[in-house]
MMTF fields as JSON, N, C-alpha, C and O atoms, coordinates in Angstrom:
{
  "mmtfVersion": "1.0.0",
  "mmtfProducer": "UNKNOWN",
  "numBonds": 383,
  "numAtoms": 384,
  "numGroups": 96,
  "numChains": 1,
  "numModels": 1,
  "chainsPerModel": [1],
  "groupsPerChain": [96],
  "chainIdList": ["A"],
  "bondAtomList": [4, 2, 8, 6, 12, 10, 16, 14, 20, 18, 24, 22, 28, 26, 32, 30, 36, 34, 40, 38, 44, 42, 48, 46, 52, 50, 56, 54, 60, 58, 64, 62, 68, 66, 72, 70, 76, 74, 80, 78, 84, 82, 88, 86, 92, 90, 96, 94, 100, 98, 104, 102, 108, 106, 112, 110, 116, 114, 120, 118, 124, 122, 128, 126, 132, 130, 136, 134, 140, 138, 144, 142, 148, 146, 152, 150, 156, 154, 160, 158, 164, 162, 168, 166, 172, 170, 176, 174, 180, 178, 184, 182, 188, 186, 192, 190, 196, 194, 200, 198, 204, 202, 208, 206, 212, 210, 216, 214, 220, 218, 224, 222, 228, 226, 232, 230, 236, 234, 240, 238, 244, 242, 248, 246, 252, 250, 256, 254, 260, 258, 264, 262, 268, 266, 272, 270, 276, 274, 280, 278, 284, 282, 288, 286, 292, 290, 296, 294, 300, 298, 304, 302, 308, 306, 312, 310, 316, 314, 320, 318, 324, 322, 328, 326, 332, 330, 336, 334, 340, 338, 344, 342, 348, 346, 352, 350, 356, 354, 360, 358, 364, 362, 368, 366, 372, 370, 376, 374, 380, 378],
  "bondOrderList": [1, 1, 1, 1, 1, 1, 1, 1, 1, 1, 1, 1, 1, 1, 1, 1, 1, 1, 1, 1, 1, 1, 1, 1, 1, 1, 1, 1, 1, 1, 1, 1, 1, 1, 1, 1, 1, 1, 1, 1, 1, 1, 1, 1, 1, 1, 1, 1, 1, 1, 1, 1, 1, 1, 1, 1, 1, 1, 1, 1, 1, 1, 1, 1, 1, 1, 1, 1, 1, 1, 1, 1, 1, 1, 1, 1, 1, 1, 1, 1, 1, 1, 1, 1, 1, 1, 1, 1, 1, 1, 1, 1, 1, 1, 1],
  "groupList": [{"groupName": "MET", "atomNameList": ["N", "CA", "C", "O"], "elementList": ["N", "C", "C", "O"], "formalChargeList": [0, 0, 0, 0], "bondAtomList": [1, 0, 2, 1, 3, 2], "bondOrderList": [1, 1, 2], "singleLetterCode": "M", "chemCompType": "L-PEPTIDE LINKING"}, {"groupName": "ALA", "atomNameList": ["N", "CA", "C", "O"], "elementList": ["N", "C", "C", "O"], "formalChargeList": [0, 0, 0, 0], "bondAtomList": [1, 0, 2, 1, 3, 2], "bondOrderList": [1, 1, 2], "singleLetterCode": "A", "chemCompType": "L-PEPTIDE LINKING"}, {"groupName": "LYS", "atomNameList": ["N", "CA", "C", "O"], "elementList": ["N", "C", "C", "O"], "formalChargeList": [0, 0, 0, 0], "bondAtomList": [1, 0, 2, 1, 3, 2], "bondOrderList": [1, 1, 2], "singleLetterCode": "K", "chemCompType": "L-PEPTIDE LINKING"}, {"groupName": "GLN", "atomNameList": ["N", "CA", "C", "O"], "elementList": ["N", "C", "C", "O"], "formalChargeList": [0, 0, 0, 0], "bondAtomList": [1, 0, 2, 1, 3, 2], "bondOrderList": [1, 1, 2], "singleLetterCode": "Q", "chemCompType": "L-PEPTIDE LINKING"}, {"groupName": "ARG", "atomNameList": ["N", "CA", "C", "O"], "elementList": ["N", "C", "C", "O"], "formalChargeList": [0, 0, 0, 0], "bondAtomList": [1, 0, 2, 1, 3, 2], "bondOrderList": [1, 1, 2], "singleLetterCode": "R", "chemCompType": "L-PEPTIDE LINKING"}, {"groupName": "PRO", "atomNameList": ["N", "CA", "C", "O"], "elementList": ["N", "C", "C", "O"], "formalChargeList": [0, 0, 0, 0], "bondAtomList": [1, 0, 2, 1, 3, 2], "bondOrderList": [1, 1, 2], "singleLetterCode": "P", "chemCompType": "L-PEPTIDE LINKING"}, {"groupName": "THR", "atomNameList": ["N", "CA", "C", "O"], "elementList": ["N", "C", "C", "O"], "formalChargeList": [0, 0, 0, 0], "bondAtomList": [1, 0, 2, 1, 3, 2], "bondOrderList": [1, 1, 2], "singleLetterCode": "T", "chemCompType": "L-PEPTIDE LINKING"}, {"groupName": "TRP", "atomNameList": ["N", "CA", "C", "O"], "elementList": ["N", "C", "C", "O"], "formalChargeList": [0, 0, 0, 0], "bondAtomList": [1, 0, 2, 1, 3, 2], "bondOrderList": [1, 1, 2], "singleLetterCode": "W", "chemCompType": "L-PEPTIDE LINKING"}, {"groupName": "GLU", "atomNameList": ["N", "CA", "C", "O"], "elementList": ["N", "C", "C", "O"], "formalChargeList": [0, 0, 0, 0], "bondAtomList": [1, 0, 2, 1, 3, 2], "bondOrderList": [1, 1, 2], "singleLetterCode": "E", "chemCompType": "L-PEPTIDE LINKING"}, {"groupName": "LEU", "atomNameList": ["N", "CA", "C", "O"], "elementList": ["N", "C", "C", "O"], "formalChargeList": [0, 0, 0, 0], "bondAtomList": [1, 0, 2, 1, 3, 2], "bondOrderList": [1, 1, 2], "singleLetterCode": "L", "chemCompType": "L-PEPTIDE LINKING"}, {"groupName": "GLY", "atomNameList": ["N", "CA", "C", "O"], "elementList": ["N", "C", "C", "O"], "formalChargeList": [0, 0, 0, 0], "bondAtomList": [1, 0, 2, 1, 3, 2], "bondOrderList": [1, 1, 2], "singleLetterCode": "G", "chemCompType": "PEPTIDE LINKING"}, {"groupName": "SER", "atomNameList": ["N", "CA", "C", "O"], "elementList": ["N", "C", "C", "O"], "formalChargeList": [0, 0, 0, 0], "bondAtomList": [1, 0, 2, 1, 3, 2], "bondOrderList": [1, 1, 2], "singleLetterCode": "S", "chemCompType": "L-PEPTIDE LINKING"}, {"groupName": "VAL", "atomNameList": ["N", "CA", "C", "O"], "elementList": ["N", "C", "C", "O"], "formalChargeList": [0, 0, 0, 0], "bondAtomList": [1, 0, 2, 1, 3, 2], "bondOrderList": [1, 1, 2], "singleLetterCode": "V", "chemCompType": "L-PEPTIDE LINKING"}, {"groupName": "ASP", "atomNameList": ["N", "CA", "C", "O"], "elementList": ["N", "C", "C", "O"], "formalChargeList": [0, 0, 0, 0], "bondAtomList": [1, 0, 2, 1, 3, 2], "bondOrderList": [1, 1, 2], "singleLetterCode": "D", "chemCompType": "L-PEPTIDE LINKING"}, {"groupName": "TYR", "atomNameList": ["N", "CA", "C", "O"], "elementList": ["N", "C", "C", "O"], "formalChargeList": [0, 0, 0, 0], "bondAtomList": [1, 0, 2, 1, 3, 2], "bondOrderList": [1, 1, 2], "singleLetterCode": "Y", "chemCompType": "L-PEPTIDE LINKING"}, {"groupName": "ASN", "atomNameList": ["N", "CA", "C", "O"], "elementList": ["N", "C", "C", "O"], "formalChargeList": [0, 0, 0, 0], "bondAtomList": [1, 0, 2, 1, 3, 2], "bondOrderList": [1, 1, 2], "singleLetterCode": "N", "chemCompType": "L-PEPTIDE LINKING"}, {"groupName": "CYS", "atomNameList": ["N", "CA", "C", "O"], "elementList": ["N", "C", "C", "O"], "formalChargeList": [0, 0, 0, 0], "bondAtomList": [1, 0, 2, 1, 3, 2], "bondOrderList": [1, 1, 2], "singleLetterCode": "C", "chemCompType": "L-PEPTIDE LINKING"}, {"groupName": "ILE", "atomNameList": ["N", "CA", "C", "O"], "elementList": ["N", "C", "C", "O"], "formalChargeList": [0, 0, 0, 0], "bondAtomList": [1, 0, 2, 1, 3, 2], "bondOrderList": [1, 1, 2], "singleLetterCode": "I", "chemCompType": "L-PEPTIDE LINKING"}, {"groupName": "PHE", "atomNameList": ["N", "CA", "C", "O"], "elementList": ["N", "C", "C", "O"], "formalChargeList": [0, 0, 0, 0], "bondAtomList": [1, 0, 2, 1, 3, 2], "bondOrderList": [1, 1, 2], "singleLetterCode": "F", "chemCompType": "L-PEPTIDE LINKING"}, {"groupName": "HIS", "atomNameList": ["N", "CA", "C", "O"], "elementList": ["N", "C", "C", "O"], "formalChargeList": [0, 0, 0, 0], "bondAtomList": [1, 0, 2, 1, 3, 2], "bondOrderList": [1, 1, 2], "singleLetterCode": "H", "chemCompType": "L-PEPTIDE LINKING"}],
  "groupTypeList": [0, 1, 2, 3, 4, 5, 6, 5, 6, 7, 2, 8, 9, 1, 5, 10, 11, 1, 12, 6, 13, 5, 10, 11, 1, 4, 14, 15, 4, 6, 10, 13, 7, 4, 11, 3, 4, 5, 12, 12, 13, 1, 8, 3, 16, 17, 4, 16, 10, 12, 16, 7, 12, 18, 16, 5, 13, 0, 1, 17, 12, 13, 1, 10, 6, 19, 18, 8, 1, 13, 9, 8, 18, 16, 2, 10, 16, 10, 17, 16, 1, 4, 8, 16, 7, 6, 10, 16, 17, 2, 9, 12, 8, 8, 8, 12],
  "groupIdList": [1, 2, 3, 4, 5, 6, 7, 8, 9, 10, 11, 12, 13, 14, 15, 16, 17, 18, 19, 20, 21, 22, 23, 24, 25, 26, 27, 28, 29, 30, 31, 32, 33, 34, 35, 36, 37, 38, 39, 40, 41, 42, 43, 44, 45, 46, 47, 48, 49, 50, 51, 52, 53, 54, 55, 56, 57, 58, 59, 60, 61, 62, 63, 64, 65, 66, 67, 68, 69, 70, 71, 72, 73, 74, 75, 76, 77, 78, 79, 80, 81, 82, 83, 84, 85, 86, 87, 88, 89, 90, 91, 92, 93, 94, 95, 96],
  "secStructList": [7, 7, 7, 7, 7, 7, 7, 7, 7, 4, 4, 4, 1, 7, 4, 4, 4, 7, 7, 7, 1, 6, 6, 4, 4, 4, 4, 1, 7, 7, 7, 6, 6, 7, 1, 3, 3, 3, 3, 3, 7, 6, 6, 6, 7, 7, 7, 7, 7, 2, 2, 2, 2, 2, 7, 6, 6, 7, 7, 3, 3, 3, 7, 1, 1, 1, 3, 3, 3, 7, 6, 6, 6, 7, 7, 7, 7, 7, 2, 2, 2, 2, 2, 7, 1, 1, 7, 7, 3, 3, 3, 3, 3, 7, 7, 7],
  "xCoordList": [0.845, 0.0, 0.889, 1.983, 0.414, 1.171, 1.31, 0.435, 2.418, 2.657, 1.762, 1.666, 1.111, 0.213, 0.985, 1.941, 0.55, 1.131, 0.423, -0.698, 1.058, 0.359, -0.878, -0.885, -1.911, -3.131, -2.848, -2.348, -3.17, -2.901, -3.871, -4.988, -3.439, -4.325, -5.121, -4.794, -6.148, -6.971, -6.163, -6.488, -5.118, -4.29, -3.429, -2.996, -3.187, -2.348, -3.137, -2.542, -4.469, -5.291, -5.397, -5.365, -5.524, -5.718, -7.107, -8.017, -7.29, -8.621, -9.654, -9.425, -10.775, -11.822, -11.49, -12.192, -10.422, -9.935, -9.682, -9.894, -9.228, -8.911, -7.769, -6.848, -7.846, -6.777, -5.68, -5.838, -4.586, -3.483, -2.373, -1.453, -2.455, -1.451, -2.174, -2.642, -2.282, -3.014, -2.504, -1.297, -3.42, -3.071, -2.724, -2.301, -2.893, -2.488, -3.424, -3.072, -4.594, -5.537, -4.946, -5.351, -3.993, -3.407, -2.619, -2.298, -2.299, -1.543, -2.436, -1.937, -3.733, -4.661, -5.813, -6.316, -6.227, -7.423, -8.615, -8.886, -9.32, -10.449, -11.773, -12.809, -11.759, -12.985, -13.76, -14.763, -13.322, -13.955, -15.338, -16.078, -15.712, -16.974, -18.126, -19.238, -17.881, -18.938, -20.03, -19.772, -21.246, -22.361, -22.705, -23.396, -22.226, -22.418, -21.082, -20.219, -20.919, -19.682, -20.027, -21.032, -19.196, -19.449, -18.97, -17.9, -19.777, -19.417, -19.489, -20.486, -18.427, -18.333, -18.593, -18.023, -19.462, -19.665, -18.576, -18.718, -17.496, -16.316, -16.642, -16.018, -17.593, -17.945, -18.665, -18.592, -19.358, -20.111, -19.253, -19.603, -18.144, -17.273, -16.574, -15.97, -16.657, -16.005, -14.691, -14.086, -14.258, -12.997, -12.954, -11.914, -14.054, -14.088, -13.361, -12.854, -13.309, -12.605, -13.413, -12.87, -14.693, -15.525, -15.581, -15.531, -15.682, -15.719, -14.422, -14.446, -13.302, -11.991, -11.896, -11.368, -12.41, -12.361, -13.184, -12.745, -14.364, -15.284, -15.077, -15.615, -14.324, -14.136, -13.41, -12.278, -14.044, -13.415, -12.238, -11.456, -12.103, -11.026, -9.964, -9.053, -10.078, -9.145, -9.074, -8.002, -10.226, -10.295, -10.571, -10.63, -10.738, -10.956, -9.603, -8.799, -9.358, -8.08, -8.337, -9.391, -7.35, -7.426, -7.015, -5.876, -7.931, -7.656, -7.215, -7.145, -6.919, -6.461, -7.566, -7.471, -8.613, -9.733, -10.934, -11.874, -10.898, -11.983, -11.464, -10.338, -12.286, -11.961, -12.685, -13.766, -12.094, -12.757, -12.344, -11.39, -13.079, -12.814, -11.81, -11.886, -10.874, -9.963, -10.725, -10.868, -11.21, -12.107, -11.416, -12.097, -10.106, -9.416, -9.605, -9.449, -9.946, -10.085, -11.475, -11.838, -12.253, -13.595, -14.518, -14.567, -15.241, -16.155, -17.609, -18.502, -17.85, -19.205, -20.13, -21.34, -19.596, -20.433, -21.363, -22.429, -20.981, -21.837, -21.695, -22.417, -20.796, -20.615, -20.205, -20.674, -19.344, -18.909, -20.102, -20.185, -21.022, -22.196, -23.134, -23.705, -23.296, -24.174, -23.606, -24.361, -22.289, -21.661, -21.368, -21.102, -21.404, -21.06, -22.026, -23.234, -21.509, -22.33, -23.031, -24.167, -22.371, -22.964, -23.781, -24.479, -23.704, -24.443, -23.834, -24.528, -22.546, -21.918, -21.503, -21.057, -21.646, -21.293, -22.581, -23.414, -22.73, -23.902, -23.416, -22.382, -24.16, -23.856, -24.617, -25.811, -23.907, -24.523, -24.271, -23.277, -25.183, -25.027, -23.756, -23.462, -23.023, -21.795, -22.173, -23.111, -21.456, -21.712, -21.094, -19.979, -21.828, -21.366, -20.494, -20.011],
  "yCoordList": [-1.176, 0.0, 1.238, 1.226, 2.298, 3.534, 4.195, 4.083, 4.878, 5.593, 6.833, 7.572, 7.053, 8.186, 9.459, 9.447, 10.539, 11.849, 12.436, 12.032, 13.387, 14.061, 14.789, 15.271, 14.867, 15.563, 17.048, 17.682, 17.62, 19.044, 19.925, 19.512, 21.112, 22.084, 22.777, 22.633, 23.517, 24.191, 25.209, 25.496, 25.762, 26.749, 26.123, 26.805, 24.814, 24.128, 23.584, 23.142, 23.612, 23.097, 24.1, 25.311, 23.583, 24.436, 25.064, 24.469, 26.251, 26.868, 25.92, 25.325, 25.79, 24.89, 23.432, 22.556, 23.157, 21.786, 21.054, 19.845, 21.789, 21.208, 20.207, 20.41, 19.138, 18.134, 18.638, 18.643, 19.054, 19.594, 18.582, 18.818, 17.461, 16.402, 15.117, 14.394, 14.806, 13.615, 12.354, 12.162, 11.506, 10.252, 10.394, 9.425, 11.576, 11.811, 11.17, 11.093, 10.712, 10.096, 8.845, 8.462, 8.202, 6.981, 7.261, 6.332, 8.533, 8.897, 9.263, 9.503, 9.308, 9.737, 8.749, 8.238, 8.484, 7.668, 8.479, 9.555, 7.971, 8.715, 7.986, 8.468, 6.836, 6.055, 6.319, 5.653, 7.272, 7.504, 8.141, 8.088, 8.735, 9.456, 8.643, 9.157, 7.403, 6.631, 6.25, 6.127, 6.068, 5.625, 4.171, 3.532, 3.639, 2.238, 1.67, 2.397, 0.346, -0.298, -1.559, -2.209, -1.91, -3.124, -4.361, -4.36, -5.414, -6.71, -7.727, -7.798, -8.51, -9.46, -10.88, -11.308, -11.601, -13.026, -13.742, -13.927, -14.144, -14.699, -15.973, -16.233, -16.759, -17.995, -17.727, -18.536, -16.602, -16.261, -15.488, -15.414, -14.916, -14.113, -15.0, -16.012, -14.618, -15.385, -14.726, -15.154, -13.705, -13.003, -12.413, -12.458, -11.873, -11.281, -9.942, -9.537, -9.248, -7.973, -6.766, -5.663, -6.94, -5.806, -4.748, -3.553, -5.167, -4.211, -3.402, -2.196, -4.06, -3.406, -2.373, -1.279, -2.726, -1.822, -0.559, 0.542, -0.714, 0.418, 1.251, 2.355, 0.773, 1.539, 2.847, 2.82, 3.996, 5.275, 5.635, 6.526, 4.962, 5.281, 4.19, 4.27, 3.174, 2.041, 1.443, 1.073, 1.358, 0.812, -0.69, -1.305, -1.284, -2.726, -3.41, -3.032, -4.418, -5.139, -6.632, -7.149, -7.311, -8.749, -9.458, -9.329, -10.196, -10.914, -12.357, -13.158, -12.685, -14.031, -14.922, -15.429, -15.12, -15.958, -15.124, -15.648, -13.845, -12.934, -11.503, -11.262, -10.563, -9.148, -8.607, -9.083, -7.616, -6.971, -5.501, -5.086, -4.73, -3.297, -3.015, -3.593, -2.124, -1.617, -0.493, 0.6, -0.764, 0.172, 1.448, 2.376, 1.526, 2.77, 3.808, 5.007, 3.331, 4.235, 4.219, 5.158, 3.182, 3.06, 4.138, 4.347, 4.811, 5.871, 5.417, 6.205, 4.148, 3.607, 4.074, 4.155, 4.385, 4.896, 3.829, 4.158, 2.546, 1.458, 1.079, 0.202, 1.707, 1.366, -0.095, -0.774, -0.587, -1.988, -2.927, -3.905, -2.648, -3.497, -3.427, -4.442, -2.243, -2.092, -2.789, -3.333, -2.779, -3.35, -4.839, -5.484, -5.408, -6.825, -7.737, -7.683, -8.565, -9.452, -10.522, -10.886, -11.031, -12.126, -11.641, -12.432, -10.354, -9.818, -10.212, -10.22, -10.54, -10.992, -9.838, -10.067, -8.605, -7.444, -6.767, -6.389, -6.622, -5.951, -4.789, -4.884, -3.704, -2.576, -2.759, -3.062, -2.57, -2.641, -1.32, -0.637, -0.986, 0.249, 0.169, -0.862, 1.253, 1.331, 1.375, 2.075, 0.64, 0.641, 1.88, 2.272, 2.489, 3.73, 3.431, 4.352],
  "zCoordList": [0.0, 0.0, 0.0, 0.564, -0.633, -0.719, 0.65, 1.508, 0.825, 2.075, 2.121, 1.142, 3.263, 3.391, 3.718, 4.492, 3.115, 3.405, 4.613, 4.923, 5.307, 6.417, 5.891, 4.758, 6.706, 6.309, 6.158, 7.087, 4.973, 4.763, 5.549, 5.862, 5.855, 6.493, 5.394, 4.216, 5.753, 4.75, 3.967, 2.815, 4.567, 3.876, 2.778, 1.848, 2.899, 1.923, 0.728, -0.255, 0.806, -0.277, -1.418, -1.2, -2.634, -3.8, -3.732, -3.155, -4.309, -4.326, -4.93, -5.983, -4.26, -4.723, -4.512, -5.015, -3.77, -3.543, -4.856, -4.95, -5.866, -7.166, -7.016, -6.226, -7.777, -7.769, -8.707, -9.928, -8.119, -8.913, -9.127, -9.911, -8.439, -8.543, -8.933, -8.053, -10.242, -10.672, -9.988, -9.843, -9.573, -8.916, -7.45, -6.821, -6.896, -5.507, -4.483, -3.306, -4.894, -3.951, -3.317, -2.219, -3.99, -3.433, -2.164, -1.422, -1.897, -0.707, 0.471, 1.571, 0.259, 1.306, 1.433, 0.432, 2.664, 2.875, 2.412, 2.945, 1.43, 0.881, 1.066, 0.606, 1.729, 1.874, 3.141, 3.398, 3.939, 5.23, 5.155, 6.137, 4.039, 4.002, 3.401, 3.277, 3.033, 2.38, 3.383, 4.581, 2.877, 3.714, 3.431, 4.224, 2.302, 1.953, 1.507, 1.015, 1.685, 1.245, 0.472, 0.758, -0.508, -1.275, -0.53, 0.079, -0.587, -0.015, -1.152, -1.872, -1.307, -2.412, -1.908, -0.905, -2.617, -2.374, -3.174, -4.383, -2.512, -3.184, -3.966, -4.994, -3.507, -4.209, -5.519, -6.443, -5.609, -6.815, -7.819, -8.997, -7.373, -8.232, -9.264, -8.908, -10.547, -11.611, -12.057, -13.04, -11.346, -11.62, -13.034, -13.691, -13.491, -14.828, -14.862, -15.907, -13.717, -13.639, -14.062, -14.132, -14.345, -14.757, -13.661, -13.954, -12.416, -11.298, -11.255, -11.006, -11.496, -11.482, -12.6, -12.401, -13.776, -14.928, -14.681, -15.012, -14.105, -13.957, -12.701, -12.62, -11.721, -10.482, -10.789, -11.272, -10.517, -10.839, -9.937, -10.27, -8.812, -7.871, -7.787, -6.963, -8.636, -8.602, -7.198, -6.718, -6.555, -5.202, -5.201, -4.136, -6.377, -6.478, -6.629, -7.481, -5.797, -5.835, -6.02, -5.651, -6.598, -6.815, -5.532, -5.085, -4.947, -3.693, -3.946, -3.014, -5.195, -5.521, -6.048, -7.165, -5.264, -5.699, -6.142, -6.739, -5.853, -6.201, -6.134, -5.698, -6.568, -6.441, -5.215, -4.869, -4.56, -3.424, -3.382, -4.04, -2.597, -2.497, -1.386, -0.302, -1.669, -0.644, 0.05, -0.499, 1.25, 1.931, 2.399, 2.834, 2.326, 2.659, 1.549, 1.779, 0.332, -0.804, -1.43, -2.138, -1.185, -1.765, -1.189, 0.023, -2.074, -1.654, -1.63, -1.319, -1.958, -1.879, -2.976, -2.763, -4.151, -5.241, -5.799, -6.321, -5.699, -6.145, -7.603, -8.079, -8.319, -9.73, -9.881, -10.795, -9.007, -9.082, -8.972, -9.714, -8.064, -7.863, -9.069, -9.467, -9.648, -10.812, -12.042, -12.848, -12.193, -13.383, -13.258, -14.273, -12.067, -11.846, -12.599, -12.368, -13.49, -14.309, -13.495, -13.799, -12.465, -11.684, -10.498, -9.864, -10.191, -9.049, -7.716, -6.698, -7.705, -6.456, -5.547, -4.423, -6.021, -5.199, -4.755, -5.579, -3.466, -2.887, -2.031, -1.37, -2.047, -1.169, 0.138, 0.144, 1.238, 2.561, 3.288, 3.045, 4.17, 4.938, 5.782, 6.385, 5.814, 6.618, 8.084, 8.466, 8.9, 10.328, 10.947, 10.604, 11.859, 12.487, 13.674, 14.333]
}
Protein backbone atom coordinates (compact mmCIF):
# COMPACT_ATOMS: atom_id res chain seq x y z
CA UNK A 1 0.00 0.00 0.00
CA UNK A 2 1.17 3.53 -0.72
CA UNK A 3 2.66 5.59 2.08
CA UNK A 4 0.21 8.19 3.39
CA UNK A 5 1.13 11.85 3.40
CA UNK A 6 0.36 14.06 6.42
CA UNK A 7 -3.13 15.56 6.31
CA UNK A 8 -2.90 19.04 4.76
CA UNK A 9 -4.33 22.08 6.49
CA UNK A 10 -6.97 24.19 4.75
CA UNK A 11 -4.29 26.75 3.88
CA UNK A 12 -2.35 24.13 1.92
CA UNK A 13 -5.29 23.10 -0.28
CA UNK A 14 -5.72 24.44 -3.80
CA UNK A 15 -8.62 26.87 -4.33
CA UNK A 16 -11.82 24.89 -4.72
CA UNK A 17 -9.93 21.79 -3.54
CA UNK A 18 -8.91 21.21 -7.17
CA UNK A 19 -6.78 18.13 -7.77
CA UNK A 20 -3.48 19.59 -8.91
CA UNK A 21 -1.45 16.40 -8.54
CA UNK A 22 -3.01 13.62 -10.67
CA UNK A 23 -3.07 10.25 -8.92
CA UNK A 24 -2.49 11.81 -5.51
CA UNK A 25 -5.54 10.10 -3.95
CA UNK A 26 -3.41 6.98 -3.43
CA UNK A 27 -1.54 8.90 -0.71
CA UNK A 28 -4.66 9.74 1.31
CA UNK A 29 -7.42 7.67 2.88
CA UNK A 30 -10.45 8.71 0.88
CA UNK A 31 -12.98 6.06 1.87
CA UNK A 32 -13.95 7.50 5.23
CA UNK A 33 -16.97 9.46 4.00
CA UNK A 34 -18.94 6.63 2.38
CA UNK A 35 -22.36 5.62 3.71
CA UNK A 36 -22.42 2.24 1.95
CA UNK A 37 -19.68 -0.30 1.25
CA UNK A 38 -19.45 -3.12 -1.28
CA UNK A 39 -19.42 -6.71 -0.02
CA UNK A 40 -18.33 -9.46 -2.41
CA UNK A 41 -19.66 -13.03 -2.37
CA UNK A 42 -16.32 -14.70 -3.18
CA UNK A 43 -17.94 -17.99 -4.21
CA UNK A 44 -20.11 -16.26 -6.82
CA UNK A 45 -17.27 -14.11 -8.23
CA UNK A 46 -16.01 -15.38 -11.61
CA UNK A 47 -13.00 -13.00 -11.62
CA UNK A 48 -14.09 -11.28 -14.83
CA UNK A 49 -12.61 -7.97 -13.64
CA UNK A 50 -15.53 -5.81 -14.76
CA UNK A 51 -15.72 -4.21 -11.30
CA UNK A 52 -11.99 -3.41 -11.48
CA UNK A 53 -12.36 -1.82 -14.93
CA UNK A 54 -15.28 0.42 -13.96
CA UNK A 55 -14.14 1.54 -10.48
CA UNK A 56 -13.41 5.28 -10.84
CA UNK A 57 -11.03 5.28 -7.87
CA UNK A 58 -9.14 2.04 -8.60
CA UNK A 59 -10.30 0.81 -5.20
CA UNK A 60 -10.96 -2.73 -6.48
CA UNK A 61 -8.08 -5.14 -5.83
CA UNK A 62 -7.43 -8.75 -6.81
CA UNK A 63 -7.66 -10.91 -3.69
CA UNK A 64 -6.46 -14.03 -5.52
CA UNK A 65 -9.73 -15.96 -5.70
CA UNK A 66 -11.98 -12.93 -6.20
CA UNK A 67 -11.96 -9.15 -6.44
CA UNK A 68 -12.76 -6.97 -3.42
CA UNK A 69 -12.81 -3.30 -2.50
CA UNK A 70 -9.96 -1.62 -0.64
CA UNK A 71 -12.11 0.17 1.93
CA UNK A 72 -9.42 2.77 2.66
CA UNK A 73 -10.08 4.23 -0.80
CA UNK A 74 -13.60 3.06 -1.77
CA UNK A 75 -16.16 5.87 -1.65
CA UNK A 76 -19.21 3.61 -1.88
CA UNK A 77 -20.43 4.90 -5.24
CA UNK A 78 -21.84 1.46 -6.15
CA UNK A 79 -20.61 1.37 -9.73
CA UNK A 80 -18.91 -1.99 -9.08
CA UNK A 81 -22.20 -3.50 -7.86
CA UNK A 82 -24.17 -2.09 -10.81
CA UNK A 83 -21.66 -3.35 -13.38
CA UNK A 84 -21.06 -6.83 -11.85
CA UNK A 85 -22.33 -9.45 -14.31
CA UNK A 86 -22.96 -12.13 -11.68
CA UNK A 87 -24.44 -9.82 -9.05
CA UNK A 88 -21.92 -10.99 -6.46
CA UNK A 89 -21.29 -7.44 -5.20
CA UNK A 90 -23.90 -5.95 -2.89
CA UNK A 91 -23.86 -2.58 -1.17
CA UNK A 92 -24.52 -2.64 2.56
CA UNK A 93 -25.03 0.25 4.94
CA UNK A 94 -21.80 1.33 6.62
CA UNK A 95 -21.71 0.64 10.33
CA UNK A 96 -21.37 3.73 12.49
